[in-house]
Coordinates of C-alpha atoms in Angstrom, one line a residue:
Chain A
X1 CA 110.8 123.9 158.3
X2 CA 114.4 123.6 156.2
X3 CA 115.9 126.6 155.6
X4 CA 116.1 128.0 151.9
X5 CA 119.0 128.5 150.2
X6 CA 120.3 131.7 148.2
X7 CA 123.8 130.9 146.1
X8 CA 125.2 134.3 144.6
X9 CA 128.7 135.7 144.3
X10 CA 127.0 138.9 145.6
X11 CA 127.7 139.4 149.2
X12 CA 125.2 142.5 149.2
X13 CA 122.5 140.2 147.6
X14 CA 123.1 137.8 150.1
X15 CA 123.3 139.9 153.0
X16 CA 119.7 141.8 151.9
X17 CA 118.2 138.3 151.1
X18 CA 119.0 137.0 154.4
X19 CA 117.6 139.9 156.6
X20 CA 114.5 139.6 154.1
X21 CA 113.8 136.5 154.5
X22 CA 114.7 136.4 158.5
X23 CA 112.1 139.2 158.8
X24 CA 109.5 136.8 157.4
X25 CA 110.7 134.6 159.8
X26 CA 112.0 131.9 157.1
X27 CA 115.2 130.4 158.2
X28 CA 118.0 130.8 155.6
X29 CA 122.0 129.5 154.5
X30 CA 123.8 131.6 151.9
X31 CA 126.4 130.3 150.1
X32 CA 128.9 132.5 147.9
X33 CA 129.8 129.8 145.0
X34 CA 127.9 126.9 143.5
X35 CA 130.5 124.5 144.4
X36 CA 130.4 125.6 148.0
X37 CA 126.6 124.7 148.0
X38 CA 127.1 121.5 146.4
X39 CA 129.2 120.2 149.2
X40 CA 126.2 120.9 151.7
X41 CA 123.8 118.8 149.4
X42 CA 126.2 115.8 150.6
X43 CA 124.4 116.5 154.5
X44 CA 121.0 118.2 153.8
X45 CA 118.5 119.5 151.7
X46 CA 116.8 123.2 151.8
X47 CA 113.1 123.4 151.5
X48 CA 113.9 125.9 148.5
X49 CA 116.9 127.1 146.7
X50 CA 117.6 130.8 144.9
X51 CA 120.5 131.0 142.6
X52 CA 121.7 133.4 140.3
X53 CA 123.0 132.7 136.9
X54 CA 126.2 134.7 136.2
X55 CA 128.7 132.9 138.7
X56 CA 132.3 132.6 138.5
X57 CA 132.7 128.3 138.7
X58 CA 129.6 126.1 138.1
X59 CA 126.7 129.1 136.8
X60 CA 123.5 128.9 138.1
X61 CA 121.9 127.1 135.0
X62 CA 124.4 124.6 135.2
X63 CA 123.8 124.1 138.9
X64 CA 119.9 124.0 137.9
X65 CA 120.7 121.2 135.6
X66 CA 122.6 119.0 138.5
X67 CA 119.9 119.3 140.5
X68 CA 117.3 118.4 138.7
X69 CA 118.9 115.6 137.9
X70 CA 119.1 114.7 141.8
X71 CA 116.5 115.9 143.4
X72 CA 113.7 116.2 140.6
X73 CA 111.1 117.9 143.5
X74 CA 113.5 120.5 144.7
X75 CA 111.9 124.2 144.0
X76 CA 114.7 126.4 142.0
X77 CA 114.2 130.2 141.9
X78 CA 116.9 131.7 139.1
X79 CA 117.9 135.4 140.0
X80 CA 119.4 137.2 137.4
X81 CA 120.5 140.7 136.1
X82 CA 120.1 139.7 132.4
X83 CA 116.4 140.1 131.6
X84 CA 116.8 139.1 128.1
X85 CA 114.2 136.6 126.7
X86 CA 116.6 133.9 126.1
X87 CA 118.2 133.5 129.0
X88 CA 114.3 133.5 130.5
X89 CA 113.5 130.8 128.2
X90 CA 116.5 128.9 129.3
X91 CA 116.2 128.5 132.6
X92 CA 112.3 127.6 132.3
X93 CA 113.5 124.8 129.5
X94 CA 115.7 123.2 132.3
X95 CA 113.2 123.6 134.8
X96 CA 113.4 126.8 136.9
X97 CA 110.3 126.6 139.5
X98 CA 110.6 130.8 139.0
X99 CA 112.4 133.7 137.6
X100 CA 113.3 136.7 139.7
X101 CA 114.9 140.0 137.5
X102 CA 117.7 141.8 139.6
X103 CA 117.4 144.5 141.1
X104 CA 113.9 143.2 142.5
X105 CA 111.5 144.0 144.7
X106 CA 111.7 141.6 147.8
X107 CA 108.6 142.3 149.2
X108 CA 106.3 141.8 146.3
X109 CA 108.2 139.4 143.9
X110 CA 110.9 137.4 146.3
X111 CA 108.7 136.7 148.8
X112 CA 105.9 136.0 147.0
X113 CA 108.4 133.3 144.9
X114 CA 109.2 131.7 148.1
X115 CA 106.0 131.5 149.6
X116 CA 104.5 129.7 146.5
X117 CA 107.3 127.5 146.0
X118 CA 106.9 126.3 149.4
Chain B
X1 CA 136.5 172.2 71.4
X2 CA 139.9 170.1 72.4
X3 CA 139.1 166.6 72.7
X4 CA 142.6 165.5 73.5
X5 CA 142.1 167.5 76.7
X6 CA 139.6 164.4 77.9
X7 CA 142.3 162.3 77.6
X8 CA 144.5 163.8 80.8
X9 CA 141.7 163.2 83.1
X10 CA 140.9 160.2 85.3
X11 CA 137.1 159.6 84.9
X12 CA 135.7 159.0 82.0
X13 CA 133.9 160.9 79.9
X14 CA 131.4 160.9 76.7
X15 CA 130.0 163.0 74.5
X16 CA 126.8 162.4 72.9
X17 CA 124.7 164.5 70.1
X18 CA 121.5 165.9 69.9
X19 CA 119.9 162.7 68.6
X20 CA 121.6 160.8 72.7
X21 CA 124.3 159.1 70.1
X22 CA 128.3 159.0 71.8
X23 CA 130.2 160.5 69.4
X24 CA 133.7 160.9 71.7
X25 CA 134.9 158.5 74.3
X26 CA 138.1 159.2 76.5
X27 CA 140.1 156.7 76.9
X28 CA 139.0 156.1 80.7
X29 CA 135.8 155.7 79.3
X30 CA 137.0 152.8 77.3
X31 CA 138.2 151.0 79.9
X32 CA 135.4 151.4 81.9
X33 CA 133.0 149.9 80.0
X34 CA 135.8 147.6 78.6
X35 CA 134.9 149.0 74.8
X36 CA 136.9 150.8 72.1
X37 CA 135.5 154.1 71.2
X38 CA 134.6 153.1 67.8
X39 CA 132.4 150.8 69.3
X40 CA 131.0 152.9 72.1
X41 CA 130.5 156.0 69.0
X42 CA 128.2 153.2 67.5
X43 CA 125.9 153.4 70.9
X44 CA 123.1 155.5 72.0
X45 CA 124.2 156.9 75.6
X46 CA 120.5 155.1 77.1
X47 CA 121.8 151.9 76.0
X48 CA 125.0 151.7 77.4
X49 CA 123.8 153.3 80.4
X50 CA 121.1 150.1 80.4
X51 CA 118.9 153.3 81.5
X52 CA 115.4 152.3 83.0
X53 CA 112.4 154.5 82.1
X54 CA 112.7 157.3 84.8
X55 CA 116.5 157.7 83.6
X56 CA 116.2 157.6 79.7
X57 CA 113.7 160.2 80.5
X58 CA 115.6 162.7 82.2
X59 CA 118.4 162.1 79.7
X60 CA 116.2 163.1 77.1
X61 CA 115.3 166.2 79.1
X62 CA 118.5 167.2 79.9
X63 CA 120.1 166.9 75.9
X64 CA 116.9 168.7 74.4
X65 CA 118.3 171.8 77.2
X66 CA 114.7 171.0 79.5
X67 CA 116.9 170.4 82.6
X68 CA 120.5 171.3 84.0
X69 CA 122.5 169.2 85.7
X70 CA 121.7 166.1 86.6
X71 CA 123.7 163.6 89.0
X72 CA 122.9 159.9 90.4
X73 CA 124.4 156.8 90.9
X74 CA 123.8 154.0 88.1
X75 CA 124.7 150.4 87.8
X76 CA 127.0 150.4 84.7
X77 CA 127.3 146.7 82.8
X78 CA 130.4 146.2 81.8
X79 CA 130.6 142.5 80.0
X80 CA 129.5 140.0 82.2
X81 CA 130.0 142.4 85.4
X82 CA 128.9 145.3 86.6
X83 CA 130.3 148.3 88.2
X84 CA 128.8 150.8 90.5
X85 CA 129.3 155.0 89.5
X86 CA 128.0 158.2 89.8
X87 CA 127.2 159.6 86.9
X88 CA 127.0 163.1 86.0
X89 CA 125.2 164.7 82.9
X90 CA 126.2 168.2 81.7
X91 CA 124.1 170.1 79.0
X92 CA 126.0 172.1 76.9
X93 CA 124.7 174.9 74.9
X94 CA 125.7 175.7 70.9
X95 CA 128.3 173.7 70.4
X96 CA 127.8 170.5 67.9
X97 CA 127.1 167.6 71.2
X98 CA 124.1 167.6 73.2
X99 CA 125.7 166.5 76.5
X100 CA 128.8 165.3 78.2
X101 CA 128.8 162.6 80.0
X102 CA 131.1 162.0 83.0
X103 CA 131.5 158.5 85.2
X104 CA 133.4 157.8 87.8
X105 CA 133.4 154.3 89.3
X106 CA 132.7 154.1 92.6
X107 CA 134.6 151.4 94.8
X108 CA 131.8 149.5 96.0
X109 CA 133.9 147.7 98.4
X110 CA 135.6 150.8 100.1
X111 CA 131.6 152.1 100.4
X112 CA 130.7 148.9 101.2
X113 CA 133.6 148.1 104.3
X114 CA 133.0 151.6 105.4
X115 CA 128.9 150.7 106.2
X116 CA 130.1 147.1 107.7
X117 CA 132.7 148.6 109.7
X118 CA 129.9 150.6 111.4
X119 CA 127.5 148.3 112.0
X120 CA 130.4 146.1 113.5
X121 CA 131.5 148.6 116.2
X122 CA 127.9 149.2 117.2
X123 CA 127.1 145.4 117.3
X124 CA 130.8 145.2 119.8
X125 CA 129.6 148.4 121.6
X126 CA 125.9 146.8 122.4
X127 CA 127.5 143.9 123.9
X128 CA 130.0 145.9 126.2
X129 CA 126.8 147.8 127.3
X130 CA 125.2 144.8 127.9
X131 CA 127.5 143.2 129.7
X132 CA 128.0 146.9 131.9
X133 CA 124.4 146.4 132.5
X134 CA 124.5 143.3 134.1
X135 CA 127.5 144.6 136.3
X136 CA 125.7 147.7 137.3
X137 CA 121.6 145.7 137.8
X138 CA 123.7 143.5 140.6
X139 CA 124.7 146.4 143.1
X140 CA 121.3 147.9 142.1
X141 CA 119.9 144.9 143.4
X142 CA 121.6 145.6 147.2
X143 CA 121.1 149.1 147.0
X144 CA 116.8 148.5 146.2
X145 CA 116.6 145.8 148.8
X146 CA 118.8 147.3 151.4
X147 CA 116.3 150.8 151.4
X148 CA 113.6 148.2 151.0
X149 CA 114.4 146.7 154.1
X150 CA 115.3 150.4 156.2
X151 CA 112.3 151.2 154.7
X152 CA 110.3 148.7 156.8
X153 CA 112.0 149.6 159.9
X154 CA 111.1 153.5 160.2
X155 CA 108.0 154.6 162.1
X156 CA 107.6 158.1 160.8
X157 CA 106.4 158.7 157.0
X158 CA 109.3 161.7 156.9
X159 CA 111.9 159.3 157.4
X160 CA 110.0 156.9 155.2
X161 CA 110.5 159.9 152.5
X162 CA 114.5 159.1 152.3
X163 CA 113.9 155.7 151.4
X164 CA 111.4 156.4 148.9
X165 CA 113.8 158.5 146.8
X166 CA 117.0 155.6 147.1
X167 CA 114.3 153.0 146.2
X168 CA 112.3 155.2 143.4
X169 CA 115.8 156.6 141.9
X170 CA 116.9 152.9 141.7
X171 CA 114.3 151.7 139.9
X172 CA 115.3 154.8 137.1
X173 CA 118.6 153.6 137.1
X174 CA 117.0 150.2 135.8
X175 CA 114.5 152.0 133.8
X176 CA 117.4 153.2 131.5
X177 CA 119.9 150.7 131.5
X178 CA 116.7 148.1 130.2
X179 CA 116.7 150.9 127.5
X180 CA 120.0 150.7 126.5
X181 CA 119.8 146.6 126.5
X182 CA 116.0 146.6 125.1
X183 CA 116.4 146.6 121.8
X184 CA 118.8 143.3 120.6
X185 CA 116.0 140.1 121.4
X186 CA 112.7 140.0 119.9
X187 CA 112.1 139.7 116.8
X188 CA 109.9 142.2 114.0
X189 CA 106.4 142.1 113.5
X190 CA 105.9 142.6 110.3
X191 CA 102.7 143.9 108.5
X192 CA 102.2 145.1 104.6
X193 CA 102.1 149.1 105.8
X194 CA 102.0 152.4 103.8
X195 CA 105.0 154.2 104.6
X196 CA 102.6 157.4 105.2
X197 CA 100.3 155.8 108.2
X198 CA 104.2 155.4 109.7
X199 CA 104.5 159.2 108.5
X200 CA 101.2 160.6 109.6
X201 CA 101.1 158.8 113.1
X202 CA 104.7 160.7 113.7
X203 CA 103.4 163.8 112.0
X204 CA 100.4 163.6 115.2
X205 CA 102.7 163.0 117.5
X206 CA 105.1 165.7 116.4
X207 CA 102.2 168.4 116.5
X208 CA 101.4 167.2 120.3
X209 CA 104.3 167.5 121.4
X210 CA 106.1 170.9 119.7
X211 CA 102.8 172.9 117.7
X212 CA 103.0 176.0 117.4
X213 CA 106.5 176.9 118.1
X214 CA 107.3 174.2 115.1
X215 CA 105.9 174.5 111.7
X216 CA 105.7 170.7 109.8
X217 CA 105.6 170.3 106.5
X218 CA 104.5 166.9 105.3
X219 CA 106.3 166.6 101.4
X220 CA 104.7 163.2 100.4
X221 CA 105.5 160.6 97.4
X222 CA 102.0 159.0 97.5
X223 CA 103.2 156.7 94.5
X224 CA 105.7 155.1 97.1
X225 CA 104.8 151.1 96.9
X226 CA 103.8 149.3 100.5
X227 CA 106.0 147.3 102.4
X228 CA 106.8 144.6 104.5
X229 CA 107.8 146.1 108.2
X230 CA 107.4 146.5 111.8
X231 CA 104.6 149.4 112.0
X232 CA 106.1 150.4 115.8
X233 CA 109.6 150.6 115.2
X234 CA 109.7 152.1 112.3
X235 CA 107.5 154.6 114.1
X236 CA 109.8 154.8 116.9
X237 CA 112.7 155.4 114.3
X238 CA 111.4 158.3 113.0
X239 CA 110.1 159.8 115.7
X240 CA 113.4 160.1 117.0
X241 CA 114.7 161.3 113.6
X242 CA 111.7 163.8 113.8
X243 CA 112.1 164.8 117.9
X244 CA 115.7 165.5 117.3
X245 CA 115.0 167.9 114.8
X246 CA 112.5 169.7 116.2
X247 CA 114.2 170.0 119.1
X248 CA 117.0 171.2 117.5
X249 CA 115.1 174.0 115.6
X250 CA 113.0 174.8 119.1
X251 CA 115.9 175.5 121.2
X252 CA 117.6 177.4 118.4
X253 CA 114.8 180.0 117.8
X254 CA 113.9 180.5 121.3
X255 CA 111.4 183.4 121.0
X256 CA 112.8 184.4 117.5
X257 CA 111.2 185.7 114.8
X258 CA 112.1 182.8 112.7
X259 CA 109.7 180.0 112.7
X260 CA 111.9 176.7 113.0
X261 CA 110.2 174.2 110.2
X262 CA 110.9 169.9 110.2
X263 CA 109.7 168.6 106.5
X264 CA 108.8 165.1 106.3
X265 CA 109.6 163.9 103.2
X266 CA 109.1 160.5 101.0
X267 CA 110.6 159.3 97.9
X268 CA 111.7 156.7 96.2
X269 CA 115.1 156.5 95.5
X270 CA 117.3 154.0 92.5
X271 CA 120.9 152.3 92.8
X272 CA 121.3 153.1 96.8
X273 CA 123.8 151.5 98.7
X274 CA 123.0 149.8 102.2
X275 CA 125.3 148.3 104.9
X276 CA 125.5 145.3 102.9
X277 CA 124.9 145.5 99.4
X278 CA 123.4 148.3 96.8
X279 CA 119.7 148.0 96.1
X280 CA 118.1 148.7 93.0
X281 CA 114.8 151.0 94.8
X282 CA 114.4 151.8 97.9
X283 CA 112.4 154.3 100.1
X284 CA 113.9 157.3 101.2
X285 CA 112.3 159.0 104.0
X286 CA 114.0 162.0 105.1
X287 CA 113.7 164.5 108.1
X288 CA 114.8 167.8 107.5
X289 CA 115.1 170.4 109.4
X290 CA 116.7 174.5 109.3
X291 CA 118.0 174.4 113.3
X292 CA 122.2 174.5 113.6
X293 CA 123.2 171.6 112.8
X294 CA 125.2 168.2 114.1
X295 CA 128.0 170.2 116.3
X296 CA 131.2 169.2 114.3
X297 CA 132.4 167.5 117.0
X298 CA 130.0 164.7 117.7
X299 CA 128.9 164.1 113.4
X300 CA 130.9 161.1 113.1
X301 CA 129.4 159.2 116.2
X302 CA 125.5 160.3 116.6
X303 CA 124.6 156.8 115.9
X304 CA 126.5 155.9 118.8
X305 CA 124.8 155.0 121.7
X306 CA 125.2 157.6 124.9
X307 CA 126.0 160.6 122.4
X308 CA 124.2 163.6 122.6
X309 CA 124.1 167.1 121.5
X310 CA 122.1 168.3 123.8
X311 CA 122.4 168.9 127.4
X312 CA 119.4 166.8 128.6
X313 CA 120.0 164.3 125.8
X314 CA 119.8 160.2 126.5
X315 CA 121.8 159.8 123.3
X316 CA 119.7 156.4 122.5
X317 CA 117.5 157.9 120.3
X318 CA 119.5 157.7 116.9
X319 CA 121.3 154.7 118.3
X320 CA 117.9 153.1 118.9
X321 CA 116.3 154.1 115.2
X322 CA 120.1 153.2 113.4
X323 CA 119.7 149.5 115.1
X324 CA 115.9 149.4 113.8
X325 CA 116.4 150.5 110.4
X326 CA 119.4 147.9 110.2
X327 CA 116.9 145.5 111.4
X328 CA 114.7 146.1 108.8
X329 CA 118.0 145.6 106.1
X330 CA 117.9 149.3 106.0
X331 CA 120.0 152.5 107.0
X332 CA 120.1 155.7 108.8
X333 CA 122.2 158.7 107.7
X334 CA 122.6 162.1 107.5
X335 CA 123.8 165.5 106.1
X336 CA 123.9 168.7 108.3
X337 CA 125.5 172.2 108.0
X338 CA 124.1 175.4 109.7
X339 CA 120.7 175.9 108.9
X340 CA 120.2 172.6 106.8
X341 CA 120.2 169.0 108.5
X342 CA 118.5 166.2 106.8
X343 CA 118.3 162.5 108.6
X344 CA 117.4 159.8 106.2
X345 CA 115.6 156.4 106.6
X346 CA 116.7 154.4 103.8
X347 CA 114.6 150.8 103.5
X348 CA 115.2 148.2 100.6
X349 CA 111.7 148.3 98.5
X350 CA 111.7 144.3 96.5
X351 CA 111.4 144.7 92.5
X352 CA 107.7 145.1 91.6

């Protein structure tokens, strides 16, 4: 199985998504910056990727959009801490596989997201 | 009587005789309505008004000695423009005029900029407290998952206990700061409504809640026409309005004698100014209540989100019901001294 990959400028996200996820058993890369994860895309690919959307550099929609454009069949989960509609609607339109609302609950929803994305 | 006397003063004034006819103008008068007095002492005091119905009544009540006083705000037309004032009219008794008649343009602007300005700084306030919430939901997101995860490590449901509370008190954190984001995105739904099902549902709700140590009073206009709004909101703008109150009246008699009373009221009211331009009807529906009053020191920010009177107060509540009403093209004000406060909801009614 490839690993999934979380992007957020949030090392406490990171750090509680990685012990999730390693509890489950799922292996998992964190990456702190968009840009930083684009530079891995040149060697692999993850089996899913979670990003959030308010990033300083390339935000997580935008990063959505490049990949997308790439790799079409790649699952992206879009974490955020703005649970406004629009935003919602936005990252559906460019073709989010899922929507996670911060602060979430990582055994019912994040899991659950990853699983079925899978 | 000394006529010249008129002259010194700055608004203008007019006297009219028994039959509503002007027979003296001051010269502030004159430029007000941009006539000389022998013109306007050729005028009936209804027509240069341009009174409607309700108004040339009342005048006619008040020269014939029926009433006292009376005060409102008029649209006065002035050539091709027109000019807002107040407009008082004083009987007088035994002398040869009926009436004097005192205006006082009102700069619409200044009432105008002063409305705007407020709904500016809450529209810049909403957006810092939006974008505080965002800052604030991300560490809320380590702190849930990092109990989350201790959670699933204990073996004893004691332990288990000290999780729950991080995790639970978390999730109230959220609870309120989607509070003070919730209201900016969706739009109204909006149904033809009788301002009294809004009325009655809160007057329910009210009795629920603080019956008997609160006495309401419903004071109805049941000639008030339907109109076009969001049945919930404007629910949940009054209920505020009406909580506040009788909270405020609750707390203040505490086991007194005095029974604290909230009246609901509904009128309709003429030539009322909203935050972006005066209106020609409009409901009024106002909350009064006989509790203490705004505290001085908070009456110029209640609308404000995070203010609060009271000790266990969110302060969203008027912040909530001021964005609604403004949602609706409306308004929320107030006055309050000791003994007296009265919120109003004031919504634009369309000409019949």
């Amino acid at each position: 199985m490839k690993p999934v990959w979380i992007v957020d400028d949030d090392q406490s996200i990171r750090w509680v998504l990685e012990k999730a996820l390693a509890r489950e058993a799922i292996p998992v890369r964190t990456f702190a910056s968009a840009q930083a994860m684009q530079a891995e895309l040149q060697h692999s690919v993850p089996e899913v990727l979670l990003t959030d959307i308010r990033m300083p550099g390339q935000d997580g929609l935008s990063l959505l959009h490049d990949i997308k454009q790439r790799y079409p069949d790649l699952a992206v989960i879009i974490m955020t801490a703005f649970t406004d509609l629009e935003s919602t609607v936005k990252a559906f339109q460019h073709g989010a596989f899922d929507y996670l609302a911060k602060p979430f609950d990582i055994n019912h929803a994040v899991i659950s997201a990853i699983f079925s994305s899978m | 009587m000394d006529l010249q006397a008129y002259e010194f003063l700055a608004s203008a004034v007019l006297l009219v005789d028994h039959a509503g006819c002007i027979r003296h103008a001051n010269s502030p008068a004159q430029v007000l309505f941009a006539l000389s007095a022998k013109q306007l002492c050729t005028m009936s005091g209804c027509d240069l008004l341009n009174a409607d119905p309700a108004l040339r009544s009342r005048f006619g009540g008040v020269i014939s000695g029926k009433f006292g006083v009376l005060r409102q705000d008029i649209v006065v037309r002035r050539q091709a423009d027109t000019v807002l004032a107040s407009l008082t009219i004083v009987p007088m008794e035994g002398g040869p005029w009926a009436a004097l008649l005192e205006l006082r343009a009102l700069e619409p602007y200044l009432l105008l900029d002063r409305t705007q300005q407020l709904s500016k700084e809450l529209a810049a306030q909403r957006e810092s407290l939006r974008n505080l919430a965002h800052e604030v939901k991300n560490p809320l997101g380590g702190l849930r998952g990092a109990a989350q995860l201790l959670d699933a490590e204990l073996d004893t449901e004691e332990l288990r206990d000290y999780t729950r509370v991080i995790m639970a008190e978390a999730d109230r954190l959220t609870a309120l700061i989607d509070r003070l984001i919730a209201p900016q995105s969706e739009g109204l739904r909006k149904t033809r409504l009788n301002i009294h099902e809004v009325c009655e549902r809160v007057y329910t709700l009210l009795q629920a809640e603080f019956a008997p140590q609160v006495h309401v009073d419903r004071d109805y206009d049941t000639s008030v026409p339907e109109l076009d709004a969001d049945f919930s909101r404007l629910v949940q703008v009054l209920l505020n309005m009406a909580r506040n109150a009788a909270q405020s009246v609750s707390e203040s008699a505490n086991g007194g004698p005095d029974l604290g009373t909230v009246v609901l009221r509904t009128r309709i009211g003429r030539q009322l100014i909203l935050a972006d331009r005066p209106v020609r009807m409009g409901l009024v529906v106002s909350i009064i209540d006989n509790g203490p009053g705004i505290p001085p020191g908070i009456r110029d920010k209640v609308f404000h989100p995070l203010v609060t009177g009271r000790t266990n107060g969110t302060g969203l509540g008027l912040s909530l019901a001021q964005e609604y009403a403004q949602q609706h093209g409306g308004l929320v004000e107030f006055d309050s001294w000791p003994g007296h406060t009265e919120f109003r909801l004031i919504l634009p009614l369309e000409q019949a």
